[in-house]
Amino acid sequence: MNPKKIELYKLRADNLIKLVNLNYRSLNHFCVENDLDYSAIYRYFKCQLNIGSISAKRFEKIFNLPLGGLDKVNLNSVYEVPIYSIDKTYSNFNEYINQAPISKSLISFNELEQLKVTPAKQIGIKYNNNSMNPSIKDGWLMMIDTENRDTLEDGGVYALIYQGRFMMRNIYFGTNSATELTLKATNVEFPVIACNTQDIIIIGKPVYILLGKL
C-alpha cells in the first residue's frame, strides 16, 4: 500500500480515538449512541481496518466536523458549534435540537477541554433580547451545554422553552412542592414567572461566549 495512504489511515484512526474519548464515556457508548457496529469500530481503533472516505464522512457528521476534518483533527484545532434559531416555537427538546443550524461558530478543542464539556453536546444560539443583561447581553452568541439537562441547580441560569418560546432564566426551586419553579430574568424589567417542572423544556446551560456574527 502507498505509504501516504497508510499514514492517512493511521491519522484518521488516531483522530477518531481522540474524538470518541472527548465525547463519550467509552467505545461501547459511542457505538450504542450512533447505531454503529462495535466490532468494526474496534478494528478501526486498532488499525486492523482502514477508515475509508465513506466512513470518514459519517464520523465527521457525528462530530460536527467540516468535510475532511477527520484528516486534520488535533487537540489544538477548532470545533464547529452549530448555531440554532431561537425565533420559532418549539414543543419538545428533539424538535429544537433537530432543526437545521442557521450558522456555525468555532471554538478550539483546548478551550472545550478546559470547560470540561462534551464537544458533541454543545450548541450555539444568538440571544436576541436583554432579559439577562448584564450577565448575558442582547446579541451575544452563547454556547449551550445540552448534556446534563436533567440535573438542575437552584438559582442556575438555563436556556429553556416556556409556552413554546425560547428564553434564558435563573431557575429557583419552590418551597411548597418538588415540582414548583420560579423563572427570573436578571433584568428586573422582565416579569417573574411561576410555573411547574412540566411547563418547561430544558435545552441546556450557557457555558461560553462564542465569537462571530449572524
JSON list of C-alpha atoms in Angstrom, two decimals:
[
{"chain": "A", "resi": 1, "resn": "MET", "atom": "CA", "xyz": [0.00, 0.00, 0.00]},
{"chain": "A", "resi": 2, "resn": "ASN", "atom": "CA", "xyz": [1.08, 3.58, -0.68]},
{"chain": "A", "resi": 3, "resn": "PRO", "atom": "CA", "xyz": [2.91, 4.93, 2.40]},
{"chain": "A", "resi": 4, "resn": "LYS", "atom": "CA", "xyz": [0.87, 8.16, 2.24]},
{"chain": "A", "resi": 5, "resn": "LYS", "atom": "CA", "xyz": [-2.33, 6.12, 2.38]},
{"chain": "A", "resi": 6, "resn": "ILE", "atom": "CA", "xyz": [-1.05, 4.19, 5.39]},
{"chain": "A", "resi": 7, "resn": "GLU", "atom": "CA", "xyz": [-0.20, 7.50, 7.11]},
{"chain": "A", "resi": 8, "resn": "LEU", "atom": "CA", "xyz": [-3.68, 8.89, 6.33]},
{"chain": "A", "resi": 9, "resn": "TYR", "atom": "CA", "xyz": [-5.46, 5.84, 7.73]},
{"chain": "A", "resi": 10, "resn": "LYS", "atom": "CA", "xyz": [-3.33, 5.98, 10.89]},
{"chain": "A", "resi": 11, "resn": "LEU", "atom": "CA", "xyz": [-4.16, 9.69, 11.30]},
{"chain": "A", "resi": 12, "resn": "ARG", "atom": "CA", "xyz": [-7.88, 9.01, 10.90]},
{"chain": "A", "resi": 13, "resn": "ALA", "atom": "CA", "xyz": [-7.74, 6.23, 13.49]},
{"chain": "A", "resi": 14, "resn": "ASP", "atom": "CA", "xyz": [-5.81, 8.43, 15.96]},
{"chain": "A", "resi": 15, "resn": "ASN", "atom": "CA", "xyz": [-8.25, 11.30, 15.47]},
{"chain": "A", "resi": 16, "resn": "LEU", "atom": "CA", "xyz": [-11.27, 9.03, 15.86]},
{"chain": "A", "resi": 17, "resn": "ILE", "atom": "CA", "xyz": [-9.87, 7.76, 19.16]},
{"chain": "A", "resi": 18, "resn": "LYS", "atom": "CA", "xyz": [-9.35, 11.36, 20.38]},
{"chain": "A", "resi": 19, "resn": "LEU", "atom": "CA", "xyz": [-12.87, 12.36, 19.40]},
{"chain": "A", "resi": 20, "resn": "VAL", "atom": "CA", "xyz": [-14.52, 9.33, 20.99]},
{"chain": "A", "resi": 21, "resn": "ASN", "atom": "CA", "xyz": [-12.55, 9.83, 24.21]},
{"chain": "A", "resi": 22, "resn": "LEU", "atom": "CA", "xyz": [-13.55, 13.51, 24.30]},
{"chain": "A", "resi": 23, "resn": "ASN", "atom": "CA", "xyz": [-17.22, 12.95, 23.59]},
{"chain": "A", "resi": 24, "resn": "TYR", "atom": "CA", "xyz": [-18.21, 9.56, 25.03]},
{"chain": "A", "resi": 25, "resn": "ARG", "atom": "CA", "xyz": [-17.81, 7.51, 28.18]},
{"chain": "A", "resi": 26, "resn": "SER", "atom": "CA", "xyz": [-16.49, 4.51, 26.28]},
{"chain": "A", "resi": 27, "resn": "LEU", "atom": "CA", "xyz": [-16.21, 2.94, 22.84]},
{"chain": "A", "resi": 28, "resn": "ASN", "atom": "CA", "xyz": [-19.37, 0.97, 23.54]},
{"chain": "A", "resi": 29, "resn": "HIS", "atom": "CA", "xyz": [-21.24, 4.16, 24.49]},
{"chain": "A", "resi": 30, "resn": "PHE", "atom": "CA", "xyz": [-20.15, 5.75, 21.19]},
{"chain": "A", "resi": 31, "resn": "CYS", "atom": "CA", "xyz": [-21.38, 2.73, 19.20]},
{"chain": "A", "resi": 32, "resn": "VAL", "atom": "CA", "xyz": [-24.73, 2.49, 21.00]},
{"chain": "A", "resi": 33, "resn": "GLU", "atom": "CA", "xyz": [-25.46, 6.22, 20.72]},
{"chain": "A", "resi": 34, "resn": "ASN", "atom": "CA", "xyz": [-24.75, 6.27, 16.99]},
{"chain": "A", "resi": 35, "resn": "ASP", "atom": "CA", "xyz": [-26.02, 2.80, 16.00]},
{"chain": "A", "resi": 36, "resn": "LEU", "atom": "CA", "xyz": [-22.55, 1.62, 14.95]},
{"chain": "A", "resi": 37, "resn": "ASP", "atom": "CA", "xyz": [-21.10, -1.88, 14.77]},
{"chain": "A", "resi": 38, "resn": "TYR", "atom": "CA", "xyz": [-18.81, -2.28, 17.78]},
{"chain": "A", "resi": 39, "resn": "SER", "atom": "CA", "xyz": [-16.52, -4.85, 16.15]},
{"chain": "A", "resi": 40, "resn": "ALA", "atom": "CA", "xyz": [-15.90, -2.61, 13.12]},
{"chain": "A", "resi": 41, "resn": "ILE", "atom": "CA", "xyz": [-15.15, 0.48, 15.25]},
{"chain": "A", "resi": 42, "resn": "TYR", "atom": "CA", "xyz": [-12.88, -1.59, 17.50]},
{"chain": "A", "resi": 43, "resn": "ARG", "atom": "CA", "xyz": [-10.93, -2.67, 14.42]},
{"chain": "A", "resi": 44, "resn": "TYR", "atom": "CA", "xyz": [-10.65, 0.98, 13.33]},
{"chain": "A", "resi": 45, "resn": "PHE", "atom": "CA", "xyz": [-9.24, 1.79, 16.77]},
{"chain": "A", "resi": 46, "resn": "LYS", "atom": "CA", "xyz": [-6.64, -0.97, 16.49]},
{"chain": "A", "resi": 47, "resn": "CYS", "atom": "CA", "xyz": [-5.80, -0.06, 12.85]},
{"chain": "A", "resi": 48, "resn": "GLN", "atom": "CA", "xyz": [-6.93, -3.54, 11.82]},
{"chain": "A", "resi": 49, "resn": "LEU", "atom": "CA", "xyz": [-9.40, -1.93, 9.41]},
{"chain": "A", "resi": 50, "resn": "ASN", "atom": "CA", "xyz": [-8.83, 1.23, 7.38]},
{"chain": "A", "resi": 51, "resn": "ILE", "atom": "CA", "xyz": [-11.24, 4.15, 7.68]},
{"chain": "A", "resi": 52, "resn": "GLY", "atom": "CA", "xyz": [-12.31, 4.84, 4.09]},
{"chain": "A", "resi": 53, "resn": "SER", "atom": "CA", "xyz": [-13.82, 8.05, 2.76]},
{"chain": "A", "resi": 54, "resn": "ILE", "atom": "CA", "xyz": [-17.45, 6.99, 3.31]},
{"chain": "A", "resi": 55, "resn": "SER", "atom": "CA", "xyz": [-16.84, 6.06, 6.96]},
{"chain": "A", "resi": 56, "resn": "ALA", "atom": "CA", "xyz": [-14.76, 9.22, 7.45]},
{"chain": "A", "resi": 57, "resn": "LYS", "atom": "CA", "xyz": [-17.69, 11.37, 6.25]},
{"chain": "A", "resi": 58, "resn": "ARG", "atom": "CA", "xyz": [-20.04, 9.59, 8.64]},
{"chain": "A", "resi": 59, "resn": "PHE", "atom": "CA", "xyz": [-17.71, 10.27, 11.59]},
{"chain": "A", "resi": 60, "resn": "GLU", "atom": "CA", "xyz": [-17.33, 13.89, 10.51]},
{"chain": "A", "resi": 61, "resn": "LYS", "atom": "CA", "xyz": [-21.11, 14.26, 10.57]},
{"chain": "A", "resi": 62, "resn": "ILE", "atom": "CA", "xyz": [-21.36, 12.67, 14.04]},
{"chain": "A", "resi": 63, "resn": "PHE", "atom": "CA", "xyz": [-18.74, 15.04, 15.47]},
{"chain": "A", "resi": 64, "resn": "ASN", "atom": "CA", "xyz": [-19.83, 18.17, 13.57]},
{"chain": "A", "resi": 65, "resn": "LEU", "atom": "CA", "xyz": [-16.53, 18.33, 11.72]},
{"chain": "A", "resi": 66, "resn": "PRO", "atom": "CA", "xyz": [-16.14, 20.03, 8.33]},
{"chain": "A", "resi": 67, "resn": "LEU", "atom": "CA", "xyz": [-15.61, 17.88, 5.25]},
{"chain": "A", "resi": 68, "resn": "GLY", "atom": "CA", "xyz": [-12.12, 16.40, 5.53]},
{"chain": "A", "resi": 69, "resn": "GLY", "atom": "CA", "xyz": [-11.98, 17.28, 9.22]},
{"chain": "A", "resi": 70, "resn": "LEU", "atom": "CA", "xyz": [-11.15, 13.75, 10.34]},
{"chain": "A", "resi": 71, "resn": "ASP", "atom": "CA", "xyz": [-7.87, 14.08, 8.44]},
{"chain": "A", "resi": 72, "resn": "LYS", "atom": "CA", "xyz": [-6.89, 17.22, 10.38]},
{"chain": "A", "resi": 73, "resn": "VAL", "atom": "CA", "xyz": [-8.20, 16.97, 13.94]},
{"chain": "A", "resi": 74, "resn": "ASN", "atom": "CA", "xyz": [-5.87, 17.59, 16.84]},
{"chain": "A", "resi": 75, "resn": "LEU", "atom": "CA", "xyz": [-6.44, 19.00, 20.31]},
{"chain": "A", "resi": 76, "resn": "ASN", "atom": "CA", "xyz": [-5.23, 22.41, 19.14]},
{"chain": "A", "resi": 77, "resn": "SER", "atom": "CA", "xyz": [-7.64, 22.57, 16.21]},
{"chain": "A", "resi": 78, "resn": "VAL", "atom": "CA", "xyz": [-11.10, 24.07, 16.13]},
{"chain": "A", "resi": 79, "resn": "TYR", "atom": "CA", "xyz": [-14.53, 22.56, 16.58]},
{"chain": "A", "resi": 80, "resn": "GLU", "atom": "CA", "xyz": [-17.61, 23.80, 14.72]},
{"chain": "A", "resi": 81, "resn": "VAL", "atom": "CA", "xyz": [-20.50, 24.60, 17.05]},
{"chain": "A", "resi": 82, "resn": "PRO", "atom": "CA", "xyz": [-23.88, 24.68, 15.23]},
{"chain": "A", "resi": 83, "resn": "ILE", "atom": "CA", "xyz": [-25.88, 27.86, 15.84]},
{"chain": "A", "resi": 84, "resn": "TYR", "atom": "CA", "xyz": [-29.64, 27.34, 16.15]},
{"chain": "A", "resi": 85, "resn": "SER", "atom": "CA", "xyz": [-32.56, 29.71, 15.78]},
{"chain": "A", "resi": 86, "resn": "ILE", "atom": "CA", "xyz": [-34.47, 30.81, 18.88]},
{"chain": "A", "resi": 87, "resn": "ASP", "atom": "CA", "xyz": [-37.18, 32.70, 16.99]},
{"chain": "A", "resi": 88, "resn": "LYS", "atom": "CA", "xyz": [-39.63, 29.87, 16.31]},
{"chain": "A", "resi": 89, "resn": "THR", "atom": "CA", "xyz": [-41.95, 27.96, 18.62]},
{"chain": "A", "resi": 90, "resn": "TYR", "atom": "CA", "xyz": [-40.99, 24.51, 19.89]},
{"chain": "A", "resi": 91, "resn": "SER", "atom": "CA", "xyz": [-42.89, 21.72, 21.62]},
{"chain": "A", "resi": 92, "resn": "ASN", "atom": "CA", "xyz": [-40.04, 19.44, 22.76]},
{"chain": "A", "resi": 93, "resn": "PHE", "atom": "CA", "xyz": [-36.25, 19.14, 23.02]},
{"chain": "A", "resi": 94, "resn": "ASN", "atom": "CA", "xyz": [-35.80, 16.94, 19.95]},
{"chain": "A", "resi": 95, "resn": "GLU", "atom": "CA", "xyz": [-37.79, 19.35, 17.80]},
{"chain": "A", "resi": 96, "resn": "TYR", "atom": "CA", "xyz": [-35.42, 22.12, 18.86]},
{"chain": "A", "resi": 97, "resn": "ILE", "atom": "CA", "xyz": [-32.16, 20.20, 18.59]},
{"chain": "A", "resi": 98, "resn": "ASN", "atom": "CA", "xyz": [-33.02, 18.61, 15.23]},
{"chain": "A", "resi": 99, "resn": "GLN", "atom": "CA", "xyz": [-33.66, 21.88, 13.41]},
{"chain": "A", "resi": 100, "resn": "ALA", "atom": "CA", "xyz": [-31.16, 22.88, 10.74]},
{"chain": "A", "resi": 101, "resn": "PRO", "atom": "CA", "xyz": [-28.40, 25.19, 12.04]},
{"chain": "A", "resi": 102, "resn": "ILE", "atom": "CA", "xyz": [-28.56, 28.77, 10.75]},
{"chain": "A", "resi": 103, "resn": "SER", "atom": "CA", "xyz": [-24.81, 29.23, 11.11]},
{"chain": "A", "resi": 104, "resn": "LYS", "atom": "CA", "xyz": [-21.71, 27.86, 12.84]},
{"chain": "A", "resi": 105, "resn": "SER", "atom": "CA", "xyz": [-19.10, 29.22, 15.23]},
{"chain": "A", "resi": 106, "resn": "LEU", "atom": "CA", "xyz": [-15.63, 27.92, 16.04]},
{"chain": "A", "resi": 107, "resn": "ILE", "atom": "CA", "xyz": [-14.06, 27.03, 19.36]},
{"chain": "A", "resi": 108, "resn": "SER", "atom": "CA", "xyz": [-10.75, 25.26, 19.96]},
{"chain": "A", "resi": 109, "resn": "PHE", "atom": "CA", "xyz": [-10.64, 21.75, 21.36]},
{"chain": "A", "resi": 110, "resn": "ASN", "atom": "CA", "xyz": [-8.30, 23.08, 24.06]},
{"chain": "A", "resi": 111, "resn": "GLU", "atom": "CA", "xyz": [-10.99, 25.51, 25.27]},
{"chain": "A", "resi": 112, "resn": "LEU", "atom": "CA", "xyz": [-13.60, 22.73, 25.28]},
{"chain": "A", "resi": 113, "resn": "GLU", "atom": "CA", "xyz": [-11.26, 20.56, 27.30]},
{"chain": "A", "resi": 114, "resn": "GLN", "atom": "CA", "xyz": [-10.75, 23.36, 29.83]},
{"chain": "A", "resi": 115, "resn": "LEU", "atom": "CA", "xyz": [-14.51, 23.85, 30.12]},
{"chain": "A", "resi": 116, "resn": "LYS", "atom": "CA", "xyz": [-14.84, 20.11, 30.82]},
{"chain": "A", "resi": 117, "resn": "VAL", "atom": "CA", "xyz": [-17.74, 19.74, 28.40]},
{"chain": "A", "resi": 118, "resn": "THR", "atom": "CA", "xyz": [-18.51, 17.16, 25.75]},
{"chain": "A", "resi": 119, "resn": "PRO", "atom": "CA", "xyz": [-17.98, 18.75, 22.31]},
{"chain": "A", "resi": 120, "resn": "ALA", "atom": "CA", "xyz": [-20.80, 16.94, 20.53]},
{"chain": "A", "resi": 121, "resn": "LYS", "atom": "CA", "xyz": [-23.29, 18.10, 23.20]},
{"chain": "A", "resi": 122, "resn": "GLN", "atom": "CA", "xyz": [-22.63, 21.82, 22.59]},
{"chain": "A", "resi": 123, "resn": "ILE", "atom": "CA", "xyz": [-24.91, 24.06, 20.54]},
{"chain": "A", "resi": 124, "resn": "GLY", "atom": "CA", "xyz": [-24.89, 27.79, 19.94]},
{"chain": "A", "resi": 125, "resn": "ILE", "atom": "CA", "xyz": [-27.62, 30.43, 19.95]},
{"chain": "A", "resi": 126, "resn": "LYS", "atom": "CA", "xyz": [-27.75, 34.16, 19.31]},
{"chain": "A", "resi": 127, "resn": "TYR", "atom": "CA", "xyz": [-29.61, 35.65, 22.26]},
{"chain": "A", "resi": 128, "resn": "ASN", "atom": "CA", "xyz": [-31.78, 38.45, 20.93]},
{"chain": "A", "resi": 129, "resn": "ASN", "atom": "CA", "xyz": [-33.15, 40.29, 23.97]},
{"chain": "A", "resi": 130, "resn": "ASN", "atom": "CA", "xyz": [-31.81, 41.93, 27.12]},
{"chain": "A", "resi": 131, "resn": "SER", "atom": "CA", "xyz": [-33.68, 39.84, 29.69]},
{"chain": "A", "resi": 132, "resn": "MET", "atom": "CA", "xyz": [-30.40, 38.56, 31.19]},
{"chain": "A", "resi": 133, "resn": "ASN", "atom": "CA", "xyz": [-28.50, 41.85, 30.95]},
{"chain": "A", "resi": 134, "resn": "PRO", "atom": "CA", "xyz": [-25.77, 42.48, 32.10]},
{"chain": "A", "resi": 135, "resn": "SER", "atom": "CA", "xyz": [-24.61, 38.84, 32.55]},
{"chain": "A", "resi": 136, "resn": "ILE", "atom": "CA", "xyz": [-25.79, 37.84, 29.05]},
{"chain": "A", "resi": 137, "resn": "LYS", "atom": "CA", "xyz": [-26.20, 40.72, 26.63]},
{"chain": "A", "resi": 138, "resn": "ASP", "atom": "CA", "xyz": [-28.51, 41.18, 23.67]},
{"chain": "A", "resi": 139, "resn": "GLY", "atom": "CA", "xyz": [-26.82, 39.87, 20.51]},
{"chain": "A", "resi": 140, "resn": "TRP", "atom": "CA", "xyz": [-24.27, 37.60, 22.19]},
{"chain": "A", "resi": 141, "resn": "LEU", "atom": "CA", "xyz": [-23.55, 34.20, 20.66]},
{"chain": "A", "resi": 142, "resn": "MET", "atom": "CA", "xyz": [-23.76, 31.77, 23.55]},
{"chain": "A", "resi": 143, "resn": "MET", "atom": "CA", "xyz": [-22.66, 28.14, 23.68]},
{"chain": "A", "resi": 144, "resn": "ILE", "atom": "CA", "xyz": [-25.20, 25.94, 25.46]},
{"chain": "A", "resi": 145, "resn": "ASP", "atom": "CA", "xyz": [-24.21, 22.65, 27.07]},
{"chain": "A", "resi": 146, "resn": "THR", "atom": "CA", "xyz": [-27.11, 20.23, 26.49]},
{"chain": "A", "resi": 147, "resn": "GLU", "atom": "CA", "xyz": [-25.57, 17.20, 28.21]},
{"chain": "A", "resi": 148, "resn": "ASN", "atom": "CA", "xyz": [-26.92, 17.43, 31.79]},
{"chain": "A", "resi": 149, "resn": "ARG", "atom": "CA", "xyz": [-30.40, 18.76, 31.11]},
{"chain": "A", "resi": 150, "resn": "ASP", "atom": "CA", "xyz": [-31.97, 16.62, 33.82]},
{"chain": "A", "resi": 151, "resn": "THR", "atom": "CA", "xyz": [-29.77, 17.96, 36.63]},
{"chain": "A", "resi": 152, "resn": "LEU", "atom": "CA", "xyz": [-30.83, 21.46, 37.68]},
{"chain": "A", "resi": 153, "resn": "GLU", "atom": "CA", "xyz": [-29.09, 23.74, 40.17]},
{"chain": "A", "resi": 154, "resn": "ASP", "atom": "CA", "xyz": [-31.22, 26.01, 42.33]},
{"chain": "A", "resi": 155, "resn": "GLY", "atom": "CA", "xyz": [-30.59, 29.54, 41.02]},
{"chain": "A", "resi": 156, "resn": "GLY", "atom": "CA", "xyz": [-28.70, 28.34, 37.95]},
{"chain": "A", "resi": 157, "resn": "VAL", "atom": "CA", "xyz": [-29.09, 30.01, 34.55]},
{"chain": "A", "resi": 158, "resn": "TYR", "atom": "CA", "xyz": [-30.67, 27.81, 31.87]},
{"chain": "A", "resi": 159, "resn": "ALA", "atom": "CA", "xyz": [-31.76, 28.01, 28.26]},
{"chain": "A", "resi": 160, "resn": "LEU", "atom": "CA", "xyz": [-35.31, 26.70, 28.17]},
{"chain": "A", "resi": 161, "resn": "ILE", "atom": "CA", "xyz": [-38.60, 26.60, 26.33]},
{"chain": "A", "resi": 162, "resn": "TYR", "atom": "CA", "xyz": [-41.65, 28.04, 28.11]},
{"chain": "A", "resi": 163, "resn": "GLN", "atom": "CA", "xyz": [-45.03, 28.15, 26.36]},
{"chain": "A", "resi": 164, "resn": "GLY", "atom": "CA", "xyz": [-43.27, 27.32, 23.10]},
{"chain": "A", "resi": 165, "resn": "ARG", "atom": "CA", "xyz": [-40.82, 30.25, 23.37]},
{"chain": "A", "resi": 166, "resn": "PHE", "atom": "CA", "xyz": [-37.06, 30.09, 23.88]},
{"chain": "A", "resi": 167, "resn": "MET", "atom": "CA", "xyz": [-35.70, 32.08, 26.82]},
{"chain": "A", "resi": 168, "resn": "MET", "atom": "CA", "xyz": [-32.88, 32.17, 29.36]},
{"chain": "A", "resi": 169, "resn": "ARG", "atom": "CA", "xyz": [-33.75, 32.46, 33.02]},
{"chain": "A", "resi": 170, "resn": "ASN", "atom": "CA", "xyz": [-32.46, 31.74, 36.51]},
{"chain": "A", "resi": 171, "resn": "ILE", "atom": "CA", "xyz": [-34.45, 28.78, 37.83]},
{"chain": "A", "resi": 172, "resn": "TYR", "atom": "CA", "xyz": [-35.35, 28.66, 41.52]},
{"chain": "A", "resi": 173, "resn": "PHE", "atom": "CA", "xyz": [-36.96, 25.70, 43.29]},
{"chain": "A", "resi": 174, "resn": "GLY", "atom": "CA", "xyz": [-40.21, 26.20, 45.16]},
{"chain": "A", "resi": 175, "resn": "THR", "atom": "CA", "xyz": [-40.61, 25.58, 48.88]},
{"chain": "A", "resi": 176, "resn": "ASN", "atom": "CA", "xyz": [-44.09, 24.04, 48.83]},
{"chain": "A", "resi": 177, "resn": "SER", "atom": "CA", "xyz": [-43.71, 21.42, 46.11]},
{"chain": "A", "resi": 178, "resn": "ALA", "atom": "CA", "xyz": [-40.92, 19.46, 44.40]},
{"chain": "A", "resi": 179, "resn": "THR", "atom": "CA", "xyz": [-42.35, 20.46, 41.02]},
{"chain": "A", "resi": 180, "resn": "GLU", "atom": "CA", "xyz": [-42.80, 24.17, 41.76]},
{"chain": "A", "resi": 181, "resn": "LEU", "atom": "CA", "xyz": [-40.40, 26.56, 39.98]},
{"chain": "A", "resi": 182, "resn": "THR", "atom": "CA", "xyz": [-39.79, 30.29, 39.65]},
{"chain": "A", "resi": 183, "resn": "LEU", "atom": "CA", "xyz": [-38.17, 31.69, 36.49]},
{"chain": "A", "resi": 184, "resn": "LYS", "atom": "CA", "xyz": [-36.39, 35.01, 36.98]},
{"chain": "A", "resi": 185, "resn": "ALA", "atom": "CA", "xyz": [-34.66, 37.28, 34.48]},
{"chain": "A", "resi": 186, "resn": "THR", "atom": "CA", "xyz": [-31.58, 39.21, 35.58]},
{"chain": "A", "resi": 187, "resn": "ASN", "atom": "CA", "xyz": [-33.17, 42.34, 34.13]},
{"chain": "A", "resi": 188, "resn": "VAL", "atom": "CA", "xyz": [-35.85, 43.35, 36.65]},
{"chain": "A", "resi": 189, "resn": "GLU", "atom": "CA", "xyz": [-37.97, 44.86, 33.85]},
{"chain": "A", "resi": 190, "resn": "PHE", "atom": "CA", "xyz": [-38.95, 41.31, 32.87]},
{"chain": "A", "resi": 191, "resn": "PRO", "atom": "CA", "xyz": [-41.72, 39.62, 34.91]},
{"chain": "A", "resi": 192, "resn": "VAL", "atom": "CA", "xyz": [-41.11, 36.72, 37.28]},
{"chain": "A", "resi": 193, "resn": "ILE", "atom": "CA", "xyz": [-42.74, 33.51, 36.05]},
{"chain": "A", "resi": 194, "resn": "ALA", "atom": "CA", "xyz": [-44.24, 30.96, 38.44]},
{"chain": "A", "resi": 195, "resn": "CYS", "atom": "CA", "xyz": [-44.61, 27.52, 36.87]},
{"chain": "A", "resi": 196, "resn": "ASN", "atom": "CA", "xyz": [-44.14, 23.77, 37.34]},
{"chain": "A", "resi": 197, "resn": "THR", "atom": "CA", "xyz": [-41.44, 21.45, 36.02]},
{"chain": "A", "resi": 198, "resn": "GLN", "atom": "CA", "xyz": [-43.81, 20.06, 33.37]},
{"chain": "A", "resi": 199, "resn": "ASP", "atom": "CA", "xyz": [-44.32, 23.58, 31.98]},
{"chain": "A", "resi": 200, "resn": "ILE", "atom": "CA", "xyz": [-40.74, 23.99, 30.76]},
{"chain": "A", "resi": 201, "resn": "ILE", "atom": "CA", "xyz": [-38.33, 22.17, 28.47]},
{"chain": "A", "resi": 202, "resn": "ILE", "atom": "CA", "xyz": [-34.70, 22.49, 29.46]},
{"chain": "A", "resi": 203, "resn": "ILE", "atom": "CA", "xyz": [-32.35, 22.99, 26.50]},
{"chain": "A", "resi": 204, "resn": "GLY", "atom": "CA", "xyz": [-29.16, 23.34, 28.48]},
{"chain": "A", "resi": 205, "resn": "LYS", "atom": "CA", "xyz": [-26.83, 25.59, 30.42]},
{"chain": "A", "resi": 206, "resn": "PRO", "atom": "CA", "xyz": [-24.98, 28.56, 28.89]},
{"chain": "A", "resi": 207, "resn": "VAL", "atom": "CA", "xyz": [-21.26, 27.97, 29.37]},
{"chain": "A", "resi": 208, "resn": "TYR", "atom": "CA", "xyz": [-19.32, 30.14, 26.91]},
{"chain": "A", "resi": 209, "resn": "ILE", "atom": "CA", "xyz": [-19.47, 33.30, 24.76]},
{"chain": "A", "resi": 210, "resn": "LEU", "atom": "CA", "xyz": [-18.75, 32.34, 21.15]},
{"chain": "A", "resi": 211, "resn": "LEU", "atom": "CA", "xyz": [-17.06, 34.52, 18.56]},
{"chain": "A", "resi": 212, "resn": "GLY", "atom": "CA", "xyz": [-18.67, 35.51, 15.29]},
{"chain": "A", "resi": 213, "resn": "LYS", "atom": "CA", "xyz": [-21.68, 37.34, 13.94]},
{"chain": "A", "resi": 214, "resn": "LEU", "atom": "CA", "xyz": [-25.04, 36.38, 12.45]}
]
